[in-house]
CSV table of C-alpha atoms and ligand atoms in Angstrom, one decimal:
chain,number,residue,atom,x,y,z
E,262,MET,CA,0.0,0.0,0.0
E,263,LYS,CA,2.7,2.4,1.1
E,264,LYS,CA,4.8,1.6,-2.0
E,265,SER,CA,1.9,2.3,-4.3
E,266,ILE,CA,1.3,5.7,-2.7
E,267,VAL,CA,5.0,6.6,-3.2
E,268,LYS,CA,4.8,5.4,-6.8
E,269,PHE,CA,1.7,7.5,-7.4
E,270,PHE,CA,3.3,10.7,-6.0
E,271,ALA,CA,6.5,10.1,-7.9
E,272,LEU,CA,4.6,9.6,-11.2
E,273,SER,CA,2.4,12.7,-10.6
E,274,ALA,CA,5.6,14.8,-9.9
E,275,LEU,CA,7.1,13.5,-13.1
E,276,VAL,CA,4.0,14.3,-15.1
E,277,LEU,CA,3.8,17.8,-13.6
E,278,PHE,CA,7.5,18.4,-14.2
E,279,ALA,CA,7.1,17.3,-17.8
E,280,ALA,CA,4.1,19.5,-18.4
E,281,CYS,CA,5.7,22.6,-16.8
E,282,SER,CA,9.0,22.2,-18.7
E,283,SER,CA,7.2,21.6,-22.0
E,284,SER,CA,5.1,24.7,-21.5
E,285,GLN,CA,8.3,26.7,-20.7
E,286,THR,CA,10.2,25.5,-23.8
E,287,LYS,CA,7.4,25.0,-26.4
E,288,PRO,CA,8.1,27.4,-29.2
E,289,LEU,CA,5.9,30.5,-29.2
E,290,PRO,CA,4.2,31.7,-32.4
E,291,LYS,CA,6.7,33.8,-34.5
E,292,PRO,CA,5.5,36.5,-35.2
E,293,PHE,CA,2.7,36.6,-32.7
E,294,ILE,CA,0.4,38.5,-35.0
E,295,THR,CA,0.3,37.8,-38.7
E,296,GLY,CA,-1.8,39.2,-41.5
E,297,LEU,CA,-1.1,42.9,-40.6
E,298,TYR,CA,2.1,44.8,-39.7
E,299,THR,CA,1.7,45.6,-36.0
E,300,ALA,CA,4.0,47.1,-33.4
E,301,ASP,CA,4.1,48.6,-29.9
E,302,PRO,CA,2.1,45.8,-28.3
E,303,SER,CA,0.4,46.6,-25.0
E,304,ALA,CA,-0.8,43.3,-23.6
E,305,HIS,CA,-3.5,43.0,-20.9
E,306,VAL,CA,-5.6,40.1,-19.5
E,307,PHE,CA,-9.2,40.9,-19.3
E,308,ASP,CA,-11.6,38.3,-18.0
E,309,GLY,CA,-9.0,35.5,-18.4
E,310,ARG,CA,-8.4,36.4,-22.1
E,311,LEU,CA,-5.2,38.0,-23.5
E,312,PHE,CA,-5.8,41.2,-25.4
E,313,ILE,CA,-3.1,43.0,-27.5
E,314,TYR,CA,-3.4,46.7,-28.3
E,315,PRO,CA,-0.7,47.4,-30.9
E,316,SER,CA,0.0,50.2,-33.4
E,317,HIS,CA,-1.0,49.2,-37.0
E,318,ASP,CA,1.9,49.8,-39.3
E,319,ARG,CA,1.3,50.5,-43.0
E,320,VAL,CA,3.1,51.3,-46.2
E,321,SER,CA,3.3,55.1,-46.5
E,322,THR,CA,4.7,57.6,-48.8
E,323,ALA,CA,5.8,59.8,-45.8
E,324,LYS,CA,9.6,60.4,-46.1
E,325,PRO,CA,11.6,58.8,-43.2
E,326,ASP,CA,13.2,61.3,-40.8
E,327,ASN,CA,14.3,61.5,-37.1
E,328,ASN,CA,10.8,62.6,-36.2
E,329,GLY,CA,9.4,59.3,-37.4
E,330,SER,CA,7.2,60.7,-40.1
E,331,GLN,CA,7.3,57.2,-41.8
E,332,TYR,CA,5.3,55.9,-38.8
E,333,ASP,CA,2.2,57.2,-40.5
E,334,MET,CA,-0.6,55.0,-39.0
E,335,VAL,CA,-4.3,55.7,-39.4
E,336,ASP,CA,-6.1,53.1,-37.3
E,337,TYR,CA,-5.9,50.6,-34.5
E,338,HIS,CA,-6.9,46.9,-34.5
E,339,VAL,CA,-7.3,44.9,-31.3
E,340,PHE,CA,-6.2,41.2,-31.1
E,341,SER,CA,-7.1,38.5,-28.6
E,342,THR,CA,-6.5,34.9,-27.7
E,343,ASP,CA,-7.4,32.3,-25.1
E,344,SER,CA,-4.0,30.7,-25.3
E,345,ILE,CA,-0.5,31.9,-26.0
E,346,ASP,CA,0.1,29.3,-28.6
E,347,THR,CA,-3.0,29.4,-30.7
E,348,PRO,CA,-3.7,31.9,-33.5
E,349,VAL,CA,-4.9,35.3,-32.3
E,350,THR,CA,-8.2,36.8,-33.4
E,351,ASP,CA,-8.1,40.2,-35.2
E,352,HIS,CA,-11.2,42.1,-34.1
E,353,GLY,CA,-10.9,44.6,-37.0
E,354,VAL,CA,-10.7,48.3,-36.8
E,355,ALA,CA,-11.2,49.4,-33.2
E,356,LEU,CA,-10.6,53.2,-33.8
E,357,ALA,CA,-9.8,55.2,-36.9
E,358,LEU,CA,-8.1,58.5,-37.3
E,359,ALA,CA,-11.1,59.8,-39.2
E,360,ASP,CA,-13.2,59.3,-36.1
E,361,ILE,CA,-11.0,61.3,-33.7
E,362,PRO,CA,-12.1,64.9,-33.9
E,363,TRP,CA,-8.9,66.6,-32.7
E,364,ALA,CA,-6.2,64.4,-34.3
E,365,SER,CA,-4.4,65.0,-37.6
E,366,LYS,CA,-2.0,62.1,-38.1
E,367,GLN,CA,0.2,59.4,-36.6
E,368,LEU,CA,-1.7,57.1,-34.4
E,369,TRP,CA,1.2,55.8,-32.4
E,370,ALA,CA,1.6,53.3,-29.5
E,371,PRO,CA,-1.6,52.9,-27.6
E,372,ASP,CA,-2.5,51.3,-24.2
E,373,ALA,CA,-5.8,50.1,-22.6
E,374,ALA,CA,-7.3,49.8,-19.2
E,375,PHE,CA,-10.5,48.5,-17.6
E,376,ARG,CA,-12.5,50.1,-14.8
E,377,ASN,CA,-16.1,50.2,-13.6
E,378,GLY,CA,-17.4,48.1,-16.5
E,379,MET,CA,-15.7,50.3,-19.2
E,380,TYR,CA,-12.6,49.8,-21.4
E,381,TYR,CA,-10.4,52.8,-22.1
E,382,LEU,CA,-8.0,53.1,-25.0
E,383,TYR,CA,-5.3,55.7,-24.6
E,384,PHE,CA,-3.5,56.8,-27.7
E,385,PRO,CA,-1.1,59.5,-29.0
E,386,ALA,CA,-1.6,61.5,-32.2
E,387,ARG,CA,-0.5,64.8,-33.6
E,388,ASP,CA,-3.2,67.5,-33.2
E,389,LYS,CA,-4.1,70.0,-35.8
E,390,GLU,CA,-1.1,72.1,-34.8
E,391,ASN,CA,1.2,69.2,-35.3
E,392,ILE,CA,1.8,68.7,-31.5
E,393,PHE,CA,1.6,65.2,-30.0
E,394,ARG,CA,-1.2,64.9,-27.5
E,395,ILE,CA,-2.8,61.9,-25.8
E,396,GLY,CA,-6.4,61.0,-26.3
E,397,VAL,CA,-8.8,58.5,-24.8
E,398,ALA,CA,-11.6,56.5,-26.3
E,399,THR,CA,-14.2,54.2,-24.5
E,400,SER,CA,-16.0,51.0,-25.2
E,401,GLU,CA,-18.1,48.5,-23.3
E,402,LYS,CA,-16.1,45.7,-24.9
E,403,PRO,CA,-12.3,45.1,-24.7
E,404,GLU,CA,-12.0,44.7,-28.4
E,405,GLY,CA,-14.0,47.9,-29.2
E,406,PRO,CA,-15.0,49.6,-31.3
E,407,PHE,CA,-14.0,52.6,-29.2
E,408,THR,CA,-15.5,56.1,-29.3
E,409,ALA,CA,-12.9,58.9,-28.9
E,410,GLU,CA,-13.5,61.9,-26.7
E,411,ALA,CA,-13.8,65.2,-28.6
E,412,ASN,CA,-10.5,66.6,-27.2
E,413,PRO,CA,-7.2,65.2,-26.1
E,414,ILE,CA,-6.7,64.8,-22.3
E,415,ALA,CA,-6.2,68.3,-20.9
E,416,GLY,CA,-2.6,68.6,-19.7
E,417,SER,CA,-1.4,65.7,-21.8
E,418,PHE,CA,1.5,66.0,-24.3
E,419,SER,CA,4.1,63.8,-26.0
E,420,MET,CA,3.3,60.1,-26.6
E,421,ASP,CA,3.4,56.4,-25.7
E,422,PRO,CA,0.8,56.3,-22.9
E,423,CYS,CA,0.9,53.4,-20.4
E,424,ALA,CA,-2.1,53.0,-18.0
E,425,PHE,CA,-1.4,51.4,-14.7
E,426,ILE,CA,-4.0,50.6,-12.0
E,427,ASP,CA,-2.5,49.8,-8.6
E,428,ASP,CA,-3.8,47.3,-6.1
E,429,ASP,CA,-5.4,50.1,-4.1
E,430,GLY,CA,-7.3,51.3,-7.2
E,431,SER,CA,-5.2,54.4,-7.9
E,432,ALA,CA,-4.8,54.8,-11.7
E,433,TYR,CA,-1.8,56.4,-13.4
E,434,LEU,CA,-0.9,57.4,-16.9
E,435,TYR,CA,2.8,57.3,-17.8
E,436,PHE,CA,3.8,58.9,-21.1
E,437,GLY,CA,6.5,60.6,-23.1
E,438,GLY,CA,9.1,60.1,-25.7
E,439,LEU,CA,12.0,62.0,-27.2
E,440,TRP,CA,12.6,63.2,-30.8
E,441,GLY,CA,9.4,62.3,-32.7
E,442,GLY,CA,7.6,62.2,-29.4
E,443,GLN,CA,8.6,65.8,-28.7
E,444,LEU,CA,9.3,65.3,-24.9
E,445,GLU,CA,12.4,67.6,-25.1
E,446,LYS,CA,10.1,70.4,-26.3
E,447,TRP,CA,8.2,70.3,-23.0
E,448,LYS,CA,11.1,71.0,-20.6
E,449,THR,CA,9.5,74.2,-19.3
E,450,GLY,CA,6.0,72.9,-19.1
E,451,THR,CA,4.9,74.6,-22.3
E,452,PHE,CA,5.6,73.6,-25.9
E,453,GLU,CA,8.8,75.1,-27.2
E,454,PRO,CA,9.4,74.2,-30.9
E,455,SER,CA,13.2,74.6,-30.5
E,456,GLY,CA,13.5,72.5,-27.3
E,457,ARG,CA,16.4,70.1,-27.3
E,458,GLU,CA,17.6,67.2,-25.1
E,459,PRO,CA,19.6,68.3,-22.1
E,460,GLY,CA,23.4,68.4,-22.5
E,461,LYS,CA,25.3,65.1,-22.0
E,462,LEU,CA,26.3,65.8,-18.4
E,463,ALA,CA,22.9,67.1,-17.3
E,464,PRO,CA,20.2,64.7,-15.9
E,465,ALA,CA,18.3,62.9,-18.6
E,466,LEU,CA,14.6,63.7,-19.1
E,467,GLY,CA,12.3,61.2,-17.5
E,468,PRO,CA,8.9,60.0,-18.6
E,469,ARG,CA,5.9,61.8,-17.2
E,470,VAL,CA,3.2,60.4,-14.9
E,471,ALA,CA,-0.2,61.8,-13.9
E,472,ARG,CA,-2.9,60.4,-11.7
E,473,LEU,CA,-6.1,59.5,-13.7
E,474,SER,CA,-9.4,60.8,-12.4
E,475,GLY,CA,-12.2,58.3,-11.2
E,476,ASP,CA,-13.8,58.4,-14.7
E,477,MET,CA,-10.4,57.7,-16.3
E,478,LEU,CA,-11.0,60.5,-18.8
E,479,SER,CA,-8.8,63.2,-17.4
E,480,PHE,CA,-5.8,63.9,-15.2
E,481,ASP,CA,-6.4,64.4,-11.5
E,482,SER,CA,-2.9,65.9,-11.0
E,483,GLU,CA,-0.3,67.8,-13.0
E,484,ALA,CA,2.0,65.6,-15.0
E,485,LEU,CA,5.2,64.9,-12.9
E,486,GLU,CA,8.6,63.9,-14.2
E,487,VAL,CA,9.6,60.4,-13.1
E,488,GLN,CA,13.1,60.3,-11.9
E,489,ILE,CA,15.4,57.5,-12.9
E,490,LEU,CA,18.6,57.0,-10.8
E,491,ASP,CA,21.6,55.0,-11.7
E,492,GLU,CA,22.9,52.1,-9.5
E,493,GLN,CA,24.9,54.7,-7.4
E,494,GLY,CA,21.7,56.6,-6.7
E,495,LYS,CA,22.6,59.6,-8.9
E,496,PRO,CA,20.2,60.8,-11.7
E,497,VAL,CA,20.9,59.1,-15.0
E,498,LEU,CA,22.6,61.6,-17.3
E,499,ALA,CA,21.4,62.5,-20.8
E,500,GLY,CA,24.7,61.3,-22.3
E,501,ASN,CA,24.3,57.8,-20.8
E,502,ASN,CA,22.2,56.7,-23.8
E,503,ARG,CA,22.4,53.0,-23.0
E,504,VAL,CA,20.4,53.7,-19.8
E,505,ARG,CA,18.5,56.9,-20.2
E,506,PHE,CA,14.8,56.9,-21.0
E,507,PHE,CA,13.9,57.5,-24.6
E,508,GLU,CA,10.3,56.2,-25.2
E,509,GLY,CA,7.8,53.4,-24.6
E,510,ALA,CA,7.4,53.4,-20.8
E,511,TRP,CA,5.7,50.4,-19.3
E,512,VAL,CA,4.9,49.9,-15.6
E,513,HIS,CA,4.0,46.7,-13.9
E,514,LYS,CA,4.1,45.4,-10.4
E,515,TYR,CA,5.8,42.1,-9.3
E,516,ARG,CA,5.8,41.0,-5.6
E,517,GLY,CA,5.1,44.5,-4.3
E,518,THR,CA,7.8,46.2,-6.4
E,519,TYR,CA,7.0,48.7,-9.3
E,520,TYR,CA,8.9,48.0,-12.5
E,521,LEU,CA,9.4,50.8,-15.0
E,522,SER,CA,10.7,49.5,-18.3
E,523,TYR,CA,11.4,51.5,-21.5
E,524,SER,CA,13.3,51.8,-24.7
E,525,THR,CA,16.7,53.6,-24.8
E,526,GLY,CA,15.9,54.7,-28.4
E,527,ASP,CA,19.2,55.3,-30.2
E,528,THR,CA,20.9,52.4,-28.4
E,529,HIS,CA,17.9,50.2,-29.1
E,530,LEU,CA,17.7,48.4,-25.8
E,531,LEU,CA,14.8,47.5,-23.6
E,532,VAL,CA,15.8,48.2,-20.0
E,533,TYR,CA,14.2,48.5,-16.6
E,534,ALA,CA,14.3,50.3,-13.2
E,535,THR,CA,12.5,49.5,-10.0
E,536,SER,CA,10.9,51.4,-7.1
E,537,ASP,CA,8.7,51.0,-4.1
E,538,ASN,CA,6.6,53.9,-5.2
E,539,PRO,CA,4.7,54.1,-8.5
E,540,LEU,CA,5.8,57.8,-8.8
E,541,GLY,CA,9.4,56.9,-8.3
E,542,PRO,CA,12.3,57.6,-8.1
E,543,PHE,CA,13.2,54.4,-9.9
E,544,THR,CA,16.6,52.8,-9.8
E,545,TYR,CA,18.1,51.4,-13.0
E,546,ARG,CA,18.5,47.5,-12.9
E,547,GLY,CA,19.5,46.3,-16.3
E,548,VAL,CA,18.7,45.2,-19.8
E,549,ILE,CA,15.7,43.1,-20.7
E,550,LEU,CA,16.1,42.8,-24.4
E,551,GLU,CA,19.1,43.5,-26.7
E,552,PRO,CA,18.5,45.3,-30.0
E,553,VAL,CA,16.1,43.7,-32.4
E,554,VAL,CA,16.0,44.1,-36.2
E,555,GLY,CA,14.7,47.7,-36.9
E,556,TRP,CA,15.3,51.1,-35.2
E,557,THR,CA,12.5,51.0,-32.7
E,558,THR,CA,12.0,48.7,-29.8
E,559,HIS,CA,8.9,48.8,-27.7
E,560,HIS,CA,7.3,46.4,-25.3
E,561,SER,CA,4.9,45.4,-22.6
E,562,ILE,CA,5.1,42.8,-19.8
E,563,VAL,CA,2.1,40.8,-18.6
E,564,GLU,CA,1.3,37.7,-16.6
E,565,PHE,CA,-1.0,35.3,-18.4
E,566,LYS,CA,-2.1,31.9,-17.0
E,567,GLY,CA,0.8,31.8,-14.5
E,568,GLN,CA,3.6,32.7,-16.9
E,569,TRP,CA,5.1,36.2,-17.4
E,570,TYR,CA,5.6,37.3,-21.0
E,571,LEU,CA,7.5,40.1,-22.8
E,572,PHE,CA,5.6,41.4,-25.9
E,573,TYR,CA,7.8,43.4,-28.3
E,574,HIS,CA,8.2,44.0,-32.0
E,575,ASP,CA,10.8,43.8,-34.6
E,576,ALA,CA,11.2,44.4,-38.3
E,577,ALA,CA,12.9,41.0,-39.1
E,578,GLU,CA,10.3,40.0,-41.6
E,579,SER,CA,10.0,43.2,-43.7
E,580,LYS,CA,13.5,44.6,-43.0
E,581,VAL,CA,11.7,48.0,-43.2
E,582,ASP,CA,11.8,50.0,-39.9
E,583,HIS,CA,8.2,51.1,-40.0
E,584,LEU,CA,6.7,47.7,-41.1
E,585,ARG,CA,7.0,45.7,-37.9
E,586,ASN,CA,5.6,42.5,-36.4
E,587,VAL,CA,4.6,41.8,-32.8
E,588,GLN,CA,6.6,39.1,-31.1
E,589,VAL,CA,6.4,37.4,-27.7
E,590,ALA,CA,8.9,35.7,-25.4
E,591,ARG,CA,8.7,34.2,-21.9
E,592,LEU,CA,10.0,36.4,-19.2
E,593,PHE,CA,11.6,35.1,-16.0
E,594,TYR,CA,12.5,36.8,-12.7
E,595,ASN,CA,15.4,35.8,-10.4
E,596,ARG,CA,14.7,35.2,-6.7
E,597,ASP,CA,15.9,38.7,-5.9
E,598,GLY,CA,13.3,40.2,-8.2
E,599,THR,CA,15.7,41.1,-11.0
E,600,ILE,CA,14.6,40.2,-14.5
E,601,GLN,CA,16.6,37.7,-16.6
E,602,PRO,CA,17.6,39.1,-20.0
E,603,VAL,CA,15.2,37.6,-22.6
E,604,ILE,CA,16.6,35.0,-25.0
E,605,ARG,CA,14.8,35.0,-28.3
U,955,FUB,O1,5.1,53.2,-33.5
U,955,FUB,C1,5.5,54.5,-33.5
U,955,FUB,C2,6.5,54.8,-32.5
U,955,FUB,O2,7.6,54.0,-32.7
U,955,FUB,C3,6.1,54.5,-31.0
U,955,FUB,O3,5.2,55.4,-30.5
U,955,FUB,C4,7.4,54.4,-30.4
U,955,FUB,O4,7.4,53.9,-29.1
U,955,FUB,C5,8.2,53.6,-31.4
U,955,FUB,O5,8.0,52.2,-31.3
């Protein structure tokens, strides 16, 4: 009797180990989204289902420049799946430029949130004065279609919004990006067309964060700069371009710690910093992903069915910087909470 119990447990442990290791090594779909060029994937789990809110890249006649004019997108599609290794569903156009009263062009990296039975899509676009602002659109369904508010969020500027709702219900919108995203033109709090990045030895510009109001449609506070410190506790300098923030902020929480991850832009890395406060300061911790094919790198981090994932994009298929594909990789933490660099 005793022997058979031991045998039963040994067999169960073996089956469990085999199942876990195969789910951790099974190849993931590559690219994750096919059929359309997609980038800047913001991943969320709503009601047990994985939703991806990416940019929708397209062929454009806009001339490539340092402001990213070639990223000339005109709508968003939402994608979802029940399982990481089955094909995703494309839910069609969720929001189109033509239906956003204040926007003129460039629907760049969006994000989404859920609160009080309503889904919110946050998105950047240039307004009629050619200035990047952040808008919000609502839907009763995670896949949309979304209806845009008539005006951008008052007090918003720059791009790449990331919505984060903390365990206590406080909601935050992080945003900002250099060059095409114009963050360096907002150093004084108003838009200065000639604004430049700080000198190499000055503190780098950080992303901005504002608290979202209860209805998730406006800012409840002024946008604050998020400070990123180096491992010695000093502000990261603008010349430290393998570490300094460039664009694509993403915030998630793991075991009580806040993780701010972002792209370093012209050094093409995805890196992260941690804090015990969602408003920072954050301390730089290391690289998550080495450069991919293509100039831009942009990501999100999400837990789905007990496994953490990094969603990102590359231009490996098209070899054209602005025709990108969403990719996914498993993400692992060390015991001390540091993130293991992702192997693709
Ligand atoms: O997709 C357009 C822009 O490229 C995004 O807003 C940036 O983060 C970069 O990925």
